[in-house]
Coordinates of N, CA, C and O in Angstrom, one line a residue:
M74 N 0.8 -1.2 0.0 CA 0.0 0.0 0.0 C 0.9 1.2 0.0 O 1.8 1.4 0.8
N75 N 0.5 2.2 -0.9 CA 1.3 3.4 -0.9 C 0.6 4.5 -0.2 O -0.5 4.3 0.3
K76 N 1.3 5.6 -0.1 CA 0.8 6.8 0.7 C -0.5 7.3 0.1 O -1.4 7.7 0.8
D77 N -0.7 7.3 -1.2 CA -1.9 7.8 -1.9 C -3.1 7.0 -1.6 O -4.2 7.5 -1.5
D78 N -2.9 5.7 -1.4 CA -4.1 4.8 -1.1 C -4.6 5.1 0.3 O -5.8 4.9 0.6
L79 N -3.8 5.7 1.2 CA -4.3 6.0 2.5 C -4.9 7.4 2.6 O -5.8 7.6 3.4
T80 N -4.4 8.3 1.8 CA -4.9 9.7 1.9 C -6.2 9.9 1.1 O -7.0 10.8 1.5
Q81 N -6.5 9.1 0.1 CA -7.7 9.3 -0.7 C -9.0 9.1 0.1 O -9.8 10.0 0.1
P82 N -9.1 8.0 0.9 CA -10.3 7.9 1.7 C -10.5 9.1 2.7 O -11.6 9.5 3.0
K83 N -9.4 9.5 3.3 CA -9.4 10.6 4.2 C -9.9 11.9 3.5 O -10.7 12.7 4.1
Q84 N -9.4 12.2 2.3 CA -9.8 13.3 1.6 C -11.3 13.3 1.2 O -12.0 14.3 1.3
E85 N -11.8 12.1 0.8 CA -13.2 11.9 0.5 C -14.0 12.1 1.8 O -15.1 12.8 1.7
E86 N -13.6 11.7 2.9 CA -14.4 11.9 4.1 C -14.4 13.4 4.5 O -15.5 13.9 4.9
E87 N -13.3 14.1 4.3 CA -13.3 15.5 4.6 C -14.2 16.3 3.6 O -14.9 17.2 4.1
R88 N -14.2 15.9 2.4 CA -15.1 16.5 1.4 C -16.6 16.2 1.8 O -17.4 17.1 1.7
Y89 N -16.9 15.0 2.2 CA -18.2 14.7 2.6 C -18.7 15.5 3.8 O -19.8 16.1 3.8
L90 N -17.8 15.7 4.8 CA -18.1 16.5 6.0 C -18.3 17.9 5.6 O -19.3 18.6 6.1
K91 N -17.5 18.5 4.7 CA -17.7 19.8 4.3 C -19.0 20.0 3.5 O -19.8 20.9 3.8
W92 N -19.3 19.0 2.7 CA -20.6 19.1 1.9 C -21.8 19.0 2.9 O -22.7 19.7 2.7
S93 N -21.7 18.0 3.8 CA -22.8 17.9 4.7 C -23.0 19.1 5.6 O -24.2 19.5 5.9
K94 N -22.0 19.8 6.0 CA -22.1 21.0 6.8 C -22.8 22.1 5.9 O -23.6 22.8 6.4
Y95 N -22.4 22.1 4.7 CA -23.0 23.1 3.7 C -24.5 22.8 3.6 O -25.4 23.7 3.7
V96 N -24.9 21.5 3.4 CA -26.3 21.2 3.2 C -27.1 21.5 4.5 O -28.2 22.1 4.4
Y97 N -26.6 21.1 5.6 CA -27.3 21.2 6.9 C -27.4 22.6 7.4 O -28.1 22.9 8.4
S98 N -26.6 23.5 6.8 CA -26.6 24.9 7.3 C -27.8 25.8 6.8 O -27.9 26.9 7.2
S99 N -28.6 25.2 5.9 CA -29.7 26.0 5.3 C -30.9 25.1 5.3 O -30.9 24.0 4.8
K100 N -32.0 25.6 5.8 CA -33.3 24.9 5.7 C -33.7 24.6 4.3 O -34.2 23.5 4.0
R101 N -33.5 25.5 3.4 CA -33.9 25.3 2.0 C -33.0 24.2 1.4 O -33.6 23.4 0.6
R102 N -31.7 24.2 1.7 CA -30.9 23.1 1.1 C -31.3 21.8 1.7 O -31.3 20.8 0.9
I103 N -31.7 21.7 2.9 CA -32.2 20.5 3.5 C -33.4 20.0 2.8 O -33.6 18.8 2.4
Q104 N -34.4 20.9 2.6 CA -35.6 20.6 1.9 C -35.3 20.1 0.5 O -35.9 19.1 0.0
R105 N -34.4 20.8 -0.2 CA -34.1 20.3 -1.6 C -33.5 18.9 -1.5 O -33.7 18.1 -2.4
R106 N -32.6 18.6 -0.6 CA -32.0 17.3 -0.4 C -33.1 16.3 -0.2 O -33.0 15.2 -0.7
V107 N -34.0 16.6 0.7 CA -35.1 15.6 1.0 C -35.9 15.4 -0.3 O -36.3 14.2 -0.6
L108 N -36.2 16.4 -1.0 CA -37.0 16.2 -2.3 C -36.2 15.4 -3.2 O -36.8 14.5 -3.9
A109 N -34.9 15.6 -3.3 CA -34.1 14.7 -4.2 C -34.1 13.3 -3.7 O -34.2 12.4 -4.6
I110 N -34.1 13.0 -2.4 CA -34.2 11.7 -1.9 C -35.6 11.1 -2.2 O -35.6 9.9 -2.6
E111 N -36.6 11.8 -2.1 CA -37.9 11.3 -2.5 C -38.0 11.0 -4.0 O -38.6 10.0 -4.4
R112 N -37.4 11.8 -4.8 CA -37.3 11.5 -6.3 C -36.5 10.2 -6.5 O -36.9 9.3 -7.3
D113 N -35.4 10.0 -5.8 CA -34.6 8.8 -5.9 C -35.4 7.6 -5.5 O -35.3 6.5 -6.1
I114 N -36.2 7.7 -4.4 CA -37.0 6.6 -4.0 C -38.0 6.3 -5.1 O -38.3 5.1 -5.4
A115 N -38.7 7.3 -5.7 CA -39.6 7.1 -6.8 C -38.9 6.3 -7.9 O -39.5 5.4 -8.5
Q116 N -37.7 6.7 -8.3 CA -37.0 6.1 -9.4 C -36.7 4.6 -9.0 O -36.8 3.7 -9.8
N117 N -36.3 4.4 -7.8 CA -36.0 3.0 -7.3 C -37.2 2.1 -7.4 O -37.1 1.0 -7.7
I118 N -38.3 2.7 -7.0 CA -39.6 1.9 -7.1 C -39.9 1.6 -8.5 O -40.4 0.5 -8.8
N119 N -39.7 2.6 -9.4 CA -40.0 2.3 -10.8 C -39.0 1.2 -11.3 O -39.4 0.4 -12.2
Q120 N -37.8 1.2 -10.9 CA -36.9 0.1 -11.3 C -37.4 -1.2 -10.8 O -37.2 -2.2 -11.4
F121 N -37.9 -1.2 -9.6 CA -38.5 -2.4 -9.0 C -39.6 -2.9 -9.9 O -39.7 -4.1 -10.2
K122 N -40.5 -2.0 -10.4 CA -41.6 -2.4 -11.3 C -41.0 -3.0 -12.6 O -41.5 -4.0 -13.1
T123 N -39.9 -2.4 -13.1 CA -39.4 -2.9 -14.4 C -38.6 -4.2 -14.2 O -38.8 -5.1 -15.0
Y124 N -37.7 -4.3 -13.2 CA -36.8 -5.4 -13.1 C -37.2 -6.4 -12.1 O -36.5 -7.4 -11.9
K125 N -38.3 -6.2 -11.3 CA -38.8 -7.1 -10.3 C -37.7 -7.4 -9.2 O -37.7 -8.4 -8.6
Q126 N -36.9 -6.4 -8.9 CA -36.0 -6.6 -7.8 C -35.7 -5.2 -7.1 O -35.8 -4.2 -7.8
K127 N -35.5 -5.2 -5.9 CA -35.3 -4.0 -5.2 C -33.9 -3.5 -5.4 O -33.0 -4.2 -5.6
H128 N -33.8 -2.2 -5.4 CA -32.5 -1.5 -5.6 C -31.8 -1.3 -4.2 O -32.5 -0.9 -3.3
E129 N -30.5 -1.5 -4.1 CA -29.9 -1.4 -2.8 C -30.0 0.0 -2.2 O -30.0 0.1 -1.0
C130 N -30.0 1.0 -3.0 CA -30.1 2.4 -2.5 C -31.4 2.7 -1.9 O -31.5 3.6 -1.1
L131 N -32.4 1.9 -2.2 CA -33.8 2.2 -1.7 C -33.8 2.1 -0.2 O -34.3 3.0 0.5
E132 N -33.2 1.1 0.4 CA -33.2 0.9 1.9 C -32.4 2.1 2.5 O -32.9 2.7 3.5
S133 N -31.3 2.5 2.0 CA -30.5 3.6 2.6 C -31.3 4.9 2.4 O -31.2 5.8 3.3
N134 N -31.9 5.1 1.2 CA -32.7 6.4 1.0 C -33.8 6.5 2.0 O -34.1 7.5 2.6
I135 N -34.5 5.4 2.2 CA -35.6 5.4 3.2 C -35.1 5.6 4.6 O -35.7 6.3 5.4
S136 N -33.9 5.1 4.9 CA -33.3 5.3 6.2 C -33.0 6.8 6.4 O -33.3 7.4 7.5
F137 N -32.4 7.4 5.4 CA -32.1 8.8 5.5 C -33.3 9.7 5.6 O -33.4 10.6 6.4
L138 N -34.3 9.4 4.8 CA -35.6 10.1 4.9 C -36.2 9.9 6.3 O -36.7 10.9 6.8
S139 N -36.1 8.8 6.8 CA -36.7 8.5 8.2 C -35.9 9.4 9.2 O -36.6 10.0 10.1
C140 N -34.6 9.5 9.1 CA -33.8 10.3 10.0 C -34.3 11.7 10.0 O -34.5 12.4 11.0
W141 N -34.5 12.2 8.8 CA -34.9 13.6 8.6 C -36.3 13.8 9.2 O -36.6 14.8 9.9
K142 N -37.2 12.9 8.9 CA -38.6 13.0 9.4 C -38.6 12.9 11.0 O -39.3 13.6 11.6
F143 N -37.7 12.0 11.5 CA -37.6 11.9 13.0 C -37.2 13.3 13.6 O -37.7 13.7 14.6
S144 N -36.3 13.9 12.9 CA -35.8 15.2 13.4 C -36.9 16.3 13.5 O -36.8 17.3 14.2
K145 N -37.9 16.1 12.7 CA -39.0 17.1 12.6 C -40.1 16.9 13.7 O -40.9 17.7 13.9
L146 N -40.1 15.7 14.3 CA -41.1 15.4 15.3 C -40.6 15.8 16.7 O -39.4 15.8 17.0
D147 N -41.6 16.1 17.5 CA -41.3 16.5 18.9 C -41.5 15.3 19.8 O -42.7 14.9 20.0
F148 N -40.5 14.8 20.3 CA -40.6 13.6 21.3 C -40.3 14.1 22.7 O -39.8 13.3 23.5
G149 N -40.4 15.4 23.0 CA -40.1 15.9 24.3 C -38.6 16.2 24.3 O -38.1 16.8 23.4
K150 N -37.9 15.6 25.3 CA -36.5 15.9 25.3 C -35.6 14.9 24.5 O -34.4 15.1 24.3
N151 N -36.2 13.9 24.0 CA -35.5 12.9 23.2 C -35.8 13.1 21.7 O -36.8 13.5 21.3
T152 N -34.7 12.9 20.9 CA -34.9 12.8 19.4 C -34.3 11.5 19.0 O -33.4 11.0 19.5
F153 N -34.9 10.9 17.9 CA -34.5 9.7 17.4 C -33.7 9.8 16.1 O -33.7 10.8 15.5
W154 N -33.0 8.8 15.8 CA -32.3 8.7 14.5 C -32.6 7.3 14.0 O -32.9 6.4 14.8
C155 N -32.5 7.1 12.7 CA -32.6 5.8 12.1 C -31.4 5.4 11.4 O -30.9 6.1 10.5
D156 N -30.7 4.3 11.9 CA -29.4 3.9 11.3 C -29.6 3.2 10.0 O -28.8 3.4 9.1
A157 N -30.6 2.3 10.0 CA -30.7 1.5 8.8 C -32.1 0.9 8.7 O -32.8 0.7 9.7
V158 N -32.6 0.7 7.5 CA -33.8 0.0 7.2 C -33.6 -1.2 6.3 O -32.8 -1.1 5.3
Y159 N -34.1 -2.4 6.7 CA -33.9 -3.6 5.9 C -35.2 -4.1 5.5 O -36.1 -4.3 6.4
F160 N -35.4 -4.5 4.3 CA -36.7 -5.0 3.8 C -36.7 -6.6 4.0 O -35.7 -7.2 3.7
D161 N -37.8 -7.0 4.5 CA -38.1 -8.5 4.5 C -39.0 -8.8 3.3 O -38.9 -9.8 2.7
E162 N -39.9 -7.8 3.0 CA -40.8 -8.0 1.9 C -41.1 -6.6 1.2 O -41.2 -5.6 1.9
F163 N -41.1 -6.6 -0.1 CA -41.4 -5.4 -0.9 C -42.3 -5.8 -2.0 O -41.9 -6.6 -2.9
T164 N -43.5 -5.3 -2.0 CA -44.5 -5.8 -3.0 C -45.2 -4.6 -3.6 O -45.3 -3.5 -3.1
K165 N -45.8 -4.9 -4.8 CA -46.6 -3.9 -5.5 C -48.0 -4.3 -5.3 O -48.5 -5.4 -5.6
K166 N -48.8 -3.3 -4.8 CA -50.2 -3.5 -4.6 C -51.0 -3.3 -5.9 O -51.8 -4.1 -6.3
D167 N -50.7 -2.2 -6.5 CA -51.3 -1.8 -7.8 C -50.2 -1.1 -8.6 O -49.1 -1.1 -8.2
D168 N -50.6 -0.4 -9.7 CA -49.6 0.2 -10.5 C -48.9 1.4 -9.8 O -47.8 1.7 -10.2
R169 N -49.5 2.0 -8.8 CA -48.9 3.1 -8.2 C -48.7 3.0 -6.7 O -48.1 3.9 -6.1
T170 N -49.0 1.9 -6.1 CA -48.9 1.7 -4.6 C -47.9 0.5 -4.4 O -48.1 -0.6 -4.9
F171 N -46.9 0.8 -3.5 CA -45.9 -0.2 -3.1 C -45.8 -0.2 -1.6 O -45.9 0.8 -0.9
R172 N -45.6 -1.4 -1.1 CA -45.6 -1.7 0.3 C -44.3 -2.4 0.7 O -43.8 -3.2 -0.1
F173 N -43.8 -2.2 1.9 CA -42.7 -3.0 2.4 C -42.9 -3.2 3.8 O -43.6 -2.5 4.5
S174 N -42.3 -4.3 4.3 CA -42.2 -4.6 5.7 C -40.8 -5.1 5.9 O -40.2 -5.6 5.1
G175 N -40.3 -4.9 7.1 CA -39.0 -5.3 7.5 C -38.6 -4.8 8.9 O -39.5 -4.9 9.8
H176 N -37.4 -4.4 9.1 CA -37.0 -4.0 10.4 C -36.0 -2.8 10.2 O -35.4 -2.6 9.1
A177 N -35.8 -2.1 11.3 CA -35.0 -0.9 11.3 C -34.2 -0.9 12.6 O -34.6 -1.4 13.6
W178 N -33.1 -0.2 12.6 CA -32.3 0.1 13.8 C -32.5 1.6 14.1 O -32.2 2.5 13.3
I179 N -33.1 1.9 15.3 CA -33.4 3.2 15.7 C -32.8 3.4 17.1 O -32.5 2.5 17.8
G180 N -32.5 4.7 17.4 CA -32.0 5.0 18.8 C -32.2 6.5 19.1 O -32.7 7.2 18.2
F181 N -31.7 6.9 20.2 CA -31.8 8.3 20.6 C -30.5 9.0 20.1 O -29.4 8.4 20.2
T182 N -30.6 10.2 19.7 CA -29.4 10.9 19.2 C -28.5 11.3 20.4 O -27.3 11.4 20.2
E183 N -29.1 11.4 21.6 CA -28.2 11.8 22.8 C -27.4 10.6 23.2 O -26.4 10.8 23.8
N184 N -27.9 9.4 23.0 CA -27.2 8.2 23.5 C -27.1 7.2 22.4 O -27.9 6.3 22.2
T185 N -26.0 7.3 21.6 CA -25.9 6.4 20.4 C -25.5 5.0 20.8 O -25.5 4.1 19.9
E186 N -25.2 4.8 22.0 CA -24.8 3.4 22.4 C -26.0 2.5 22.4 O -25.9 1.3 22.2
N187 N -27.2 3.0 22.8 CA -28.4 2.3 22.8 C -29.2 2.4 21.5 O -29.5 3.5 21.1
Q188 N -29.4 1.3 20.9 CA -30.3 1.2 19.7 C -31.1 0.0 19.7 O -30.8 -1.0 20.4
W189 N -32.2 0.0 19.0 CA -33.1 -1.1 19.0 C -33.4 -1.5 17.6 O -33.6 -0.7 16.7
Q190 N -33.6 -2.8 17.4 CA -34.0 -3.3 16.2 C -35.5 -3.5 16.3 O -36.0 -4.2 17.2
V191 N -36.3 -2.7 15.5 CA -37.7 -2.7 15.6 C -38.3 -3.0 14.2 O -37.8 -2.8 13.2
P192 N -39.5 -3.7 14.3 CA -40.2 -3.9 13.0 C -40.7 -2.6 12.4 O -41.0 -1.6 13.1
C193 N -40.7 -2.6 11.1 CA -41.2 -1.4 10.4 C -42.0 -1.7 9.2 O -41.8 -2.9 8.7
S194 N -42.7 -0.8 8.7 CA -43.5 -1.0 7.4 C -43.7 0.3 6.7 O -43.5 1.3 7.4
G195 N -44.0 0.3 5.5 CA -44.2 1.5 4.8 C -45.1 1.3 3.5 O -45.2 0.2 3.0
V196 N -45.7 2.4 3.1 CA -46.6 2.4 1.9 C -46.1 3.7 1.1 O -46.1 4.7 1.7
F197 N -45.9 3.5 -0.1 CA -45.5 4.6 -1.0 C -46.5 4.6 -2.1 O -46.8 3.6 -2.8
I198 N -47.1 5.8 -2.4 CA -48.0 6.0 -3.5 C -47.4 7.0 -4.5 O -47.0 8.1 -4.1
M199 N -47.2 6.6 -5.7 CA -46.6 7.4 -6.7 C -47.7 8.4 -7.3 O -48.9 8.1 -7.3
N200 N -47.2 9.5 -7.9 CA -48.2 10.4 -8.6 C -48.6 9.8 -9.9 O -48.1 8.7 -10.3
A201 N -49.5 10.4 -10.6 CA -50.0 9.9 -11.9 C -48.9 9.7 -12.9 O -49.0 8.7 -13.7
H202 N -47.9 10.5 -12.9 CA -46.8 10.4 -13.9 C -45.7 9.4 -13.4 O -44.8 9.1 -14.2
R203 N -45.8 8.9 -12.2 CA -44.9 8.0 -11.6 C -43.5 8.5 -11.5 O -42.5 7.7 -11.5
S204 N -43.3 9.8 -11.5 CA -42.0 10.3 -11.3 C -41.7 10.9 -10.0 O -40.5 11.2 -9.6
K205 N -42.7 11.0 -9.2 CA -42.6 11.5 -7.8 C -43.5 10.8 -6.9 O -44.4 10.1 -7.3
L206 N -43.2 10.9 -5.6 CA -44.0 10.3 -4.5 C -45.2 11.2 -4.2 O -45.0 12.4 -3.9
K207 N -46.4 10.7 -4.4 CA -47.6 11.5 -4.0 C -47.7 11.5 -2.5 O -47.9 12.6 -1.9
S208 N -47.5 10.4 -1.9 CA -47.6 10.3 -0.4 C -46.9 9.0 0.1 O -46.6 8.1 -0.7
Y209 N -46.6 9.0 1.3 CA -46.0 7.8 1.9 C -46.3 7.8 3.4 O -46.6 8.8 4.0
K210 N -46.2 6.6 4.0 CA -46.3 6.5 5.4 C -45.3 5.4 5.9 O -45.3 4.3 5.3
L211 N -44.5 5.8 6.8 CA -43.5 4.8 7.4 C -43.8 4.6 8.8 O -44.1 5.6 9.5
S212 N -43.9 3.4 9.3 CA -44.3 3.1 10.6 C -43.3 2.2 11.3 O -42.8 1.3 10.7
F213 N -42.9 2.6 12.5 CA -41.9 1.9 13.3 C -42.6 1.4 14.6 O -43.3 2.2 15.2
Y214 N -42.5 0.1 14.9 CA -43.2 -0.5 16.0 C -42.2 -0.9 17.1 O -41.3 -1.6 16.9
H215 N -42.5 -0.4 18.3 CA -41.7 -0.8 19.5 C -42.6 -1.0 20.7 O -43.3 -0.1 21.2
E216 N -42.7 -2.3 21.1 CA -43.5 -2.8 22.1 C -45.0 -2.3 21.8 O -45.5 -2.7 20.8
D217 N -45.6 -1.4 22.6 CA -46.9 -1.0 22.3 C -47.0 0.4 21.7 O -48.1 1.0 21.6
Q218 N -45.9 0.9 21.2 CA -45.8 2.2 20.6 C -45.6 2.1 19.1 O -44.9 1.2 18.6
I219 N -46.3 3.0 18.4 CA -46.1 3.1 16.9 C -45.7 4.6 16.6 O -46.3 5.5 17.0
I220 N -44.5 4.7 15.9 CA -44.1 6.0 15.4 C -44.4 6.0 13.9 O -43.9 5.2 13.2
S221 N -45.2 6.9 13.4 CA -45.6 7.0 12.0 C -45.0 8.3 11.5 O -45.2 9.4 12.0
L222 N -44.3 8.2 10.3 CA -43.8 9.3 9.6 C -44.6 9.4 8.3 O -44.5 8.5 7.5
I223 N -45.3 10.5 8.1 CA -46.2 10.6 7.0 C -46.0 11.8 6.1 O -45.7 12.9 6.6
K224 N -46.2 11.7 4.8 CA -46.2 12.8 3.9 C -47.5 12.6 3.1 O -47.7 11.6 2.4
M225 N -48.4 13.6 3.1 CA -49.6 13.5 2.4 C -49.6 14.7 1.4 O -49.2 15.8 1.8
S226 N -50.0 14.5 0.2 CA -50.1 15.6 -0.8 C -51.6 16.0 -1.0 O -52.4 15.2 -1.0

């Protein structure tokens, strides 16, 4: 291994940190980023329709979207984050409605040592042109509690 092989990942990480600080420093940039993620989710769902297989980015996009939605909710003194979402089942109900069930890893932002694997499910409804998400509902289940993250148009 030479010196360049070690510095390249470090430079990429520094670039990512600089980019993320830039994005998170403006409410408008955050909203644009979330809309871009929603478009990516819509494209991934369309690929599922075409190729009958889920795209690997779909799980990570839903995880990022969940983190952002969690940050918008008021849980009192606690805020949640979502580390990962994994699909057990991803199905097409009709031409515009897709459902998934699986599990997610969630935890409190204040204490990242504690995290829970919880069942989750979601429904995505595409718009008429199938290029954007019309609405979605993500639900996370922990014991007798349900946390629902919803977008309705």
